[in-house]
PDB file of C-alpha atoms in Angstrom:
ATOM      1  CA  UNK B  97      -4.037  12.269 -24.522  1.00 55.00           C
ATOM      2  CA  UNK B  98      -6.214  11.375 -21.433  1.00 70.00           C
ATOM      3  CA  UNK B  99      -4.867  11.587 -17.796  1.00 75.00           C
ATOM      4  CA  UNK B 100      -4.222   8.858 -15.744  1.00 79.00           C
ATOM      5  CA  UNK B 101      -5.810   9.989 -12.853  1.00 80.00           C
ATOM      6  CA  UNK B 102      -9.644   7.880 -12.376  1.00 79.00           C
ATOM      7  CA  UNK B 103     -12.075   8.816 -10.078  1.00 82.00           C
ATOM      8  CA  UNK B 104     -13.830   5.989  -8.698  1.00 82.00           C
ATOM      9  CA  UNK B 105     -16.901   6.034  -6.180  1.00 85.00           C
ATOM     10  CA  UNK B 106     -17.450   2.634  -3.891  1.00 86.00           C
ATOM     11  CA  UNK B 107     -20.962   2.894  -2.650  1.00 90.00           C
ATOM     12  CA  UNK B 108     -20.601   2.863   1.069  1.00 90.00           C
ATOM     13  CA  UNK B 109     -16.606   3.415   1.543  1.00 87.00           C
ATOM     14  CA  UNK B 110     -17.188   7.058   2.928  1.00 87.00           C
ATOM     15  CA  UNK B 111     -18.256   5.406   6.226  1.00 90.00           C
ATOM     16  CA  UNK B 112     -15.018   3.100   6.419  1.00 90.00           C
ATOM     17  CA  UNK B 113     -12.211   4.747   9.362  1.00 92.00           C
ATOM     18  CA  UNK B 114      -9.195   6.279   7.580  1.00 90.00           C
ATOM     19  CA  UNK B 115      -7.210   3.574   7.769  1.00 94.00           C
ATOM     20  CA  UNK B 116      -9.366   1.072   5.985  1.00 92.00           C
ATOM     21  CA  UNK B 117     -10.579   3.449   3.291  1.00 91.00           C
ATOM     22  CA  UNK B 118      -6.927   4.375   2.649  1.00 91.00           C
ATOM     23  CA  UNK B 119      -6.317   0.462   2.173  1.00 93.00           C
ATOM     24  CA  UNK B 120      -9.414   0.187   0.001  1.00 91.00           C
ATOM     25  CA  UNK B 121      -7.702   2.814  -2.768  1.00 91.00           C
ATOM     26  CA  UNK B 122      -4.341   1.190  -2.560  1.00 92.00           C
ATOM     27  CA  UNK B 123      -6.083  -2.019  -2.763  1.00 91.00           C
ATOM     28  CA  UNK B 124      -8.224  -0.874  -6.118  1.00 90.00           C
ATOM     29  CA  UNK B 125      -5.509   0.594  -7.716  1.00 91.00           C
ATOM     30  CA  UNK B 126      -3.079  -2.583  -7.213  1.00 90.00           C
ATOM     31  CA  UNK B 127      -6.020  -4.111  -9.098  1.00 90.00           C
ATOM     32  CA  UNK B 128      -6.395  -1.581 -12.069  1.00 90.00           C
ATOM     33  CA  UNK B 129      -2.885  -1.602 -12.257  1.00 90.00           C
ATOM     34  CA  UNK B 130      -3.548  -5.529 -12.331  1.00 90.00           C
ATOM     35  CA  UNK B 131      -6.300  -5.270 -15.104  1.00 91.00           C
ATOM     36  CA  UNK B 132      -4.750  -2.728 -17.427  1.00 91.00           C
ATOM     37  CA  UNK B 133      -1.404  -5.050 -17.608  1.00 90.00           C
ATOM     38  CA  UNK B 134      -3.501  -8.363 -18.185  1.00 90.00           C
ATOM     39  CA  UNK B 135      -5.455  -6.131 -20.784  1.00 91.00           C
ATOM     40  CA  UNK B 136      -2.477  -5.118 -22.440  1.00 90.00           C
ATOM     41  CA  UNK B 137      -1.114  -8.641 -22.238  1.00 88.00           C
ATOM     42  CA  UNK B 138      -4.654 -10.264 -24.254  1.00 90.00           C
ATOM     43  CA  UNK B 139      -3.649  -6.985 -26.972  1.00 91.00           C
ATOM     44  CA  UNK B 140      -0.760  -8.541 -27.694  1.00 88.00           C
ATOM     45  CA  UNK B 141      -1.559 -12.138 -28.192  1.00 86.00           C
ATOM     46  CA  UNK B 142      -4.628 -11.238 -29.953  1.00 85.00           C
ATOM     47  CA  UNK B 143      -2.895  -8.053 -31.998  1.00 82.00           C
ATOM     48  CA  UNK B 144      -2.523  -9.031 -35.833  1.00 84.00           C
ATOM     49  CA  UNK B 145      -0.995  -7.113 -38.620  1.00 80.00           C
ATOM     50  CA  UNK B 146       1.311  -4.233 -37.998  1.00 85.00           C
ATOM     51  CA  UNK B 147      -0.958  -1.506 -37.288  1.00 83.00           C
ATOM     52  CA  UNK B 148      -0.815   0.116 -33.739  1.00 85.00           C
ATOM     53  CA  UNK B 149      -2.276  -1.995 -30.744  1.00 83.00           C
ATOM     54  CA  UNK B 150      -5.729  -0.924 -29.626  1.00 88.00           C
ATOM     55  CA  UNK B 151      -6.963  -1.890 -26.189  1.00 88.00           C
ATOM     56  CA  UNK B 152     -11.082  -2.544 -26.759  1.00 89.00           C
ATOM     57  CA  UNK B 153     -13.466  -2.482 -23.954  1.00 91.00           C
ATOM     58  CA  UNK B 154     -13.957  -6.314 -24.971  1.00 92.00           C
ATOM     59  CA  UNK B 155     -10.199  -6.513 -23.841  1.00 91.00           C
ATOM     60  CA  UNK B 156     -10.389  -5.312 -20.652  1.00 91.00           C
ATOM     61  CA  UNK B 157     -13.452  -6.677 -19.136  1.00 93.00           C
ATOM     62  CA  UNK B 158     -11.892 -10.148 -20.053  1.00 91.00           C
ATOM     63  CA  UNK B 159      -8.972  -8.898 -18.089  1.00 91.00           C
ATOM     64  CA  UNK B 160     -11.451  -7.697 -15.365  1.00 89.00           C
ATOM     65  CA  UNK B 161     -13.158 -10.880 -15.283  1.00 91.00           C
ATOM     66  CA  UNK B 162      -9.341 -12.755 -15.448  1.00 88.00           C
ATOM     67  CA  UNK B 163      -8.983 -10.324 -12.569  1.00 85.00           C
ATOM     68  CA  UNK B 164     -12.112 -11.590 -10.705  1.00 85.00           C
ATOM     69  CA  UNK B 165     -11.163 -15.270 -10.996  1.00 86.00           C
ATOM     70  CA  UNK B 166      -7.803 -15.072  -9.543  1.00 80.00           C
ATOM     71  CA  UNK B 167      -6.390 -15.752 -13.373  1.00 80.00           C
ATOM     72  CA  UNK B 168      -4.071 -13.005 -13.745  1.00 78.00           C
ATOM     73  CA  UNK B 169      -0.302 -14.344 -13.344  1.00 72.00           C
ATOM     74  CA  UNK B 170       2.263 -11.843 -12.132  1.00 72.00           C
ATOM     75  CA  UNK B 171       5.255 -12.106 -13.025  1.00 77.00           C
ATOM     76  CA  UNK B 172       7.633 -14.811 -11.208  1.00 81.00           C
ATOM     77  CA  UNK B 173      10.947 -13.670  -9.582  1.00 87.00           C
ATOM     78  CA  UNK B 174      14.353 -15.173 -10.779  1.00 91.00           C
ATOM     79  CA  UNK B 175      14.913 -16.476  -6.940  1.00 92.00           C
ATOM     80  CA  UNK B 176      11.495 -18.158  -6.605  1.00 91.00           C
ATOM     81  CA  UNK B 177      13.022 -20.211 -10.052  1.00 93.00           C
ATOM     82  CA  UNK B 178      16.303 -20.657  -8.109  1.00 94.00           C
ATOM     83  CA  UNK B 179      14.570 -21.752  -4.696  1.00 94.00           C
ATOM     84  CA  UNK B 180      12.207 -24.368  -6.907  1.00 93.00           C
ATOM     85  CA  UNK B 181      15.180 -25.662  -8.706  1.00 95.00           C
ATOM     86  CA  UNK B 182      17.291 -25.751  -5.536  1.00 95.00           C
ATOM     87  CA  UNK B 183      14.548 -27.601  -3.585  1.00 94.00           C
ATOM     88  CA  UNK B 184      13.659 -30.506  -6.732  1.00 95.00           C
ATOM     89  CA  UNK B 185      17.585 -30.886  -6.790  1.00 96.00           C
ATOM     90  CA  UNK B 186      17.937 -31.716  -2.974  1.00 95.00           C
ATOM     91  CA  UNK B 187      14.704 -33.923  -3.126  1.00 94.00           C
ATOM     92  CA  UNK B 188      16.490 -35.802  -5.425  1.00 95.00           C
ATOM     93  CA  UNK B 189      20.331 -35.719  -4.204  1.00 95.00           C
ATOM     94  CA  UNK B 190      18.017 -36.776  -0.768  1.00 95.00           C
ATOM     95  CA  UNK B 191      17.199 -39.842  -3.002  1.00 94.00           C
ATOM     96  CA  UNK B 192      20.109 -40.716  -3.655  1.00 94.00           C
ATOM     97  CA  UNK B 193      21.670 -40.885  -0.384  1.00 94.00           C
ATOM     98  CA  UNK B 194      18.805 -42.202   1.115  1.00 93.00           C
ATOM     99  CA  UNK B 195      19.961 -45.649  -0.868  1.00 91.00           C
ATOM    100  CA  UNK B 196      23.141 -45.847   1.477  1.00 91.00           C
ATOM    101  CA  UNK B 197      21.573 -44.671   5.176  1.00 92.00           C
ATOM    102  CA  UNK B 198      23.352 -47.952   6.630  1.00 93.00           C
ATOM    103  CA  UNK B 199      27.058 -45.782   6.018  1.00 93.00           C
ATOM    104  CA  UNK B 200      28.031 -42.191   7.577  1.00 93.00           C
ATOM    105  CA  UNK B 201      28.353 -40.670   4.389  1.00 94.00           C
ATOM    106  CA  UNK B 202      24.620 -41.856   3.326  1.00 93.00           C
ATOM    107  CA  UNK B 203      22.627 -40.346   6.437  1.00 94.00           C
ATOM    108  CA  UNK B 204      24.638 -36.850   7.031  1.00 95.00           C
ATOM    109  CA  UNK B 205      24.063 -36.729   3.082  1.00 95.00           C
ATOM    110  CA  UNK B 206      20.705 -37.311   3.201  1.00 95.00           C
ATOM    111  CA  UNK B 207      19.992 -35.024   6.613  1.00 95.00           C
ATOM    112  CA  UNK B 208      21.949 -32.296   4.972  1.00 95.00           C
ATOM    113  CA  UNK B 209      20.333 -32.596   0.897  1.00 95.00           C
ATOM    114  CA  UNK B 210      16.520 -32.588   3.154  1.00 94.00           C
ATOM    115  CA  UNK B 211      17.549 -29.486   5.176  1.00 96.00           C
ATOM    116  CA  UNK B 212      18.943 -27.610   2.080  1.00 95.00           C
ATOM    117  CA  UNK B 213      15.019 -28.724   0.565  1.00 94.00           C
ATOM    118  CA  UNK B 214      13.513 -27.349   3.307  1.00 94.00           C
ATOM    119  CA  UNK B 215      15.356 -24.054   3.593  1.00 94.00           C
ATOM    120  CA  UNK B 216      15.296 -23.541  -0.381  1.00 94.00           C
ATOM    121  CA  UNK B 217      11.697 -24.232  -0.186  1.00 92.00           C
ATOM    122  CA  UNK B 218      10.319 -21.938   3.219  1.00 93.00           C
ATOM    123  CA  UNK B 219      12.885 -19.442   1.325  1.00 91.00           C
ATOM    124  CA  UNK B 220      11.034 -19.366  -1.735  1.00 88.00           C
ATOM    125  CA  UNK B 221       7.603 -18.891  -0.704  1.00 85.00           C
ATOM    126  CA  UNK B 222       8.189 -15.667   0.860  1.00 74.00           C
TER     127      UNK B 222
END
């Protein structure tokens, strides 16, 4: 079995300071690591039969091109669902009490239900 281990040469990073060069390999790794999974992703909804999934060069320089065009979708945290769902709900509780703003209960409803969206939604796109 072949290592993991890749050694790739970027014309022109030797004269980059430490810091940046070190950047540049975490930064090219994030997106191998990137490619291989969106590779592995096309196997698998292009894989027929039950023989043993084969990752082709084809495969993973449509994942590299994926890659390139800002295609690949990581995966989406269970809070960023709970933080959209929280902020549609208030937008529409909001709605509701924004029907009775002439009574109490109607405008500290509706100030409350818009700060809850706005929390929910600053919270989720961290």
């Amino acid at each position: 079995m072949a290592s993991d281990d890749l050694n790739i040469e970027v014309p022109g990073s030797g004269a980059l300071p430490p810091d940046a060069r070190s950047e540049l390999e975490i930064c090219l790794k994030e997106f191998g690591i990137d490619v291989f999974d969106e590779a592995n992703r096309l196997e698998v909804s292009f894989h027929i039969g039950s023989g043993p999934p084969v990752i082709t060069s084809s495969l993973v320089r449509e994942a590299y091109l994926s890659g390139r065009r800002g295609h690949i979708q990581r995966p989406v945290s269970v809070m960023k669902h709970l933080t959209d769902v929280i902020s549609y709900a208030a937008a529409a509780v909001a709605g509701v009490f924004a029907g009775k703003l002439d009574t109490p209960v109607g405008s500290i409803g509706f100030a409350a239900s818009v700060l809850i969206g706005i929390i929910a939604y600053l919270a989720g796109r961290k």
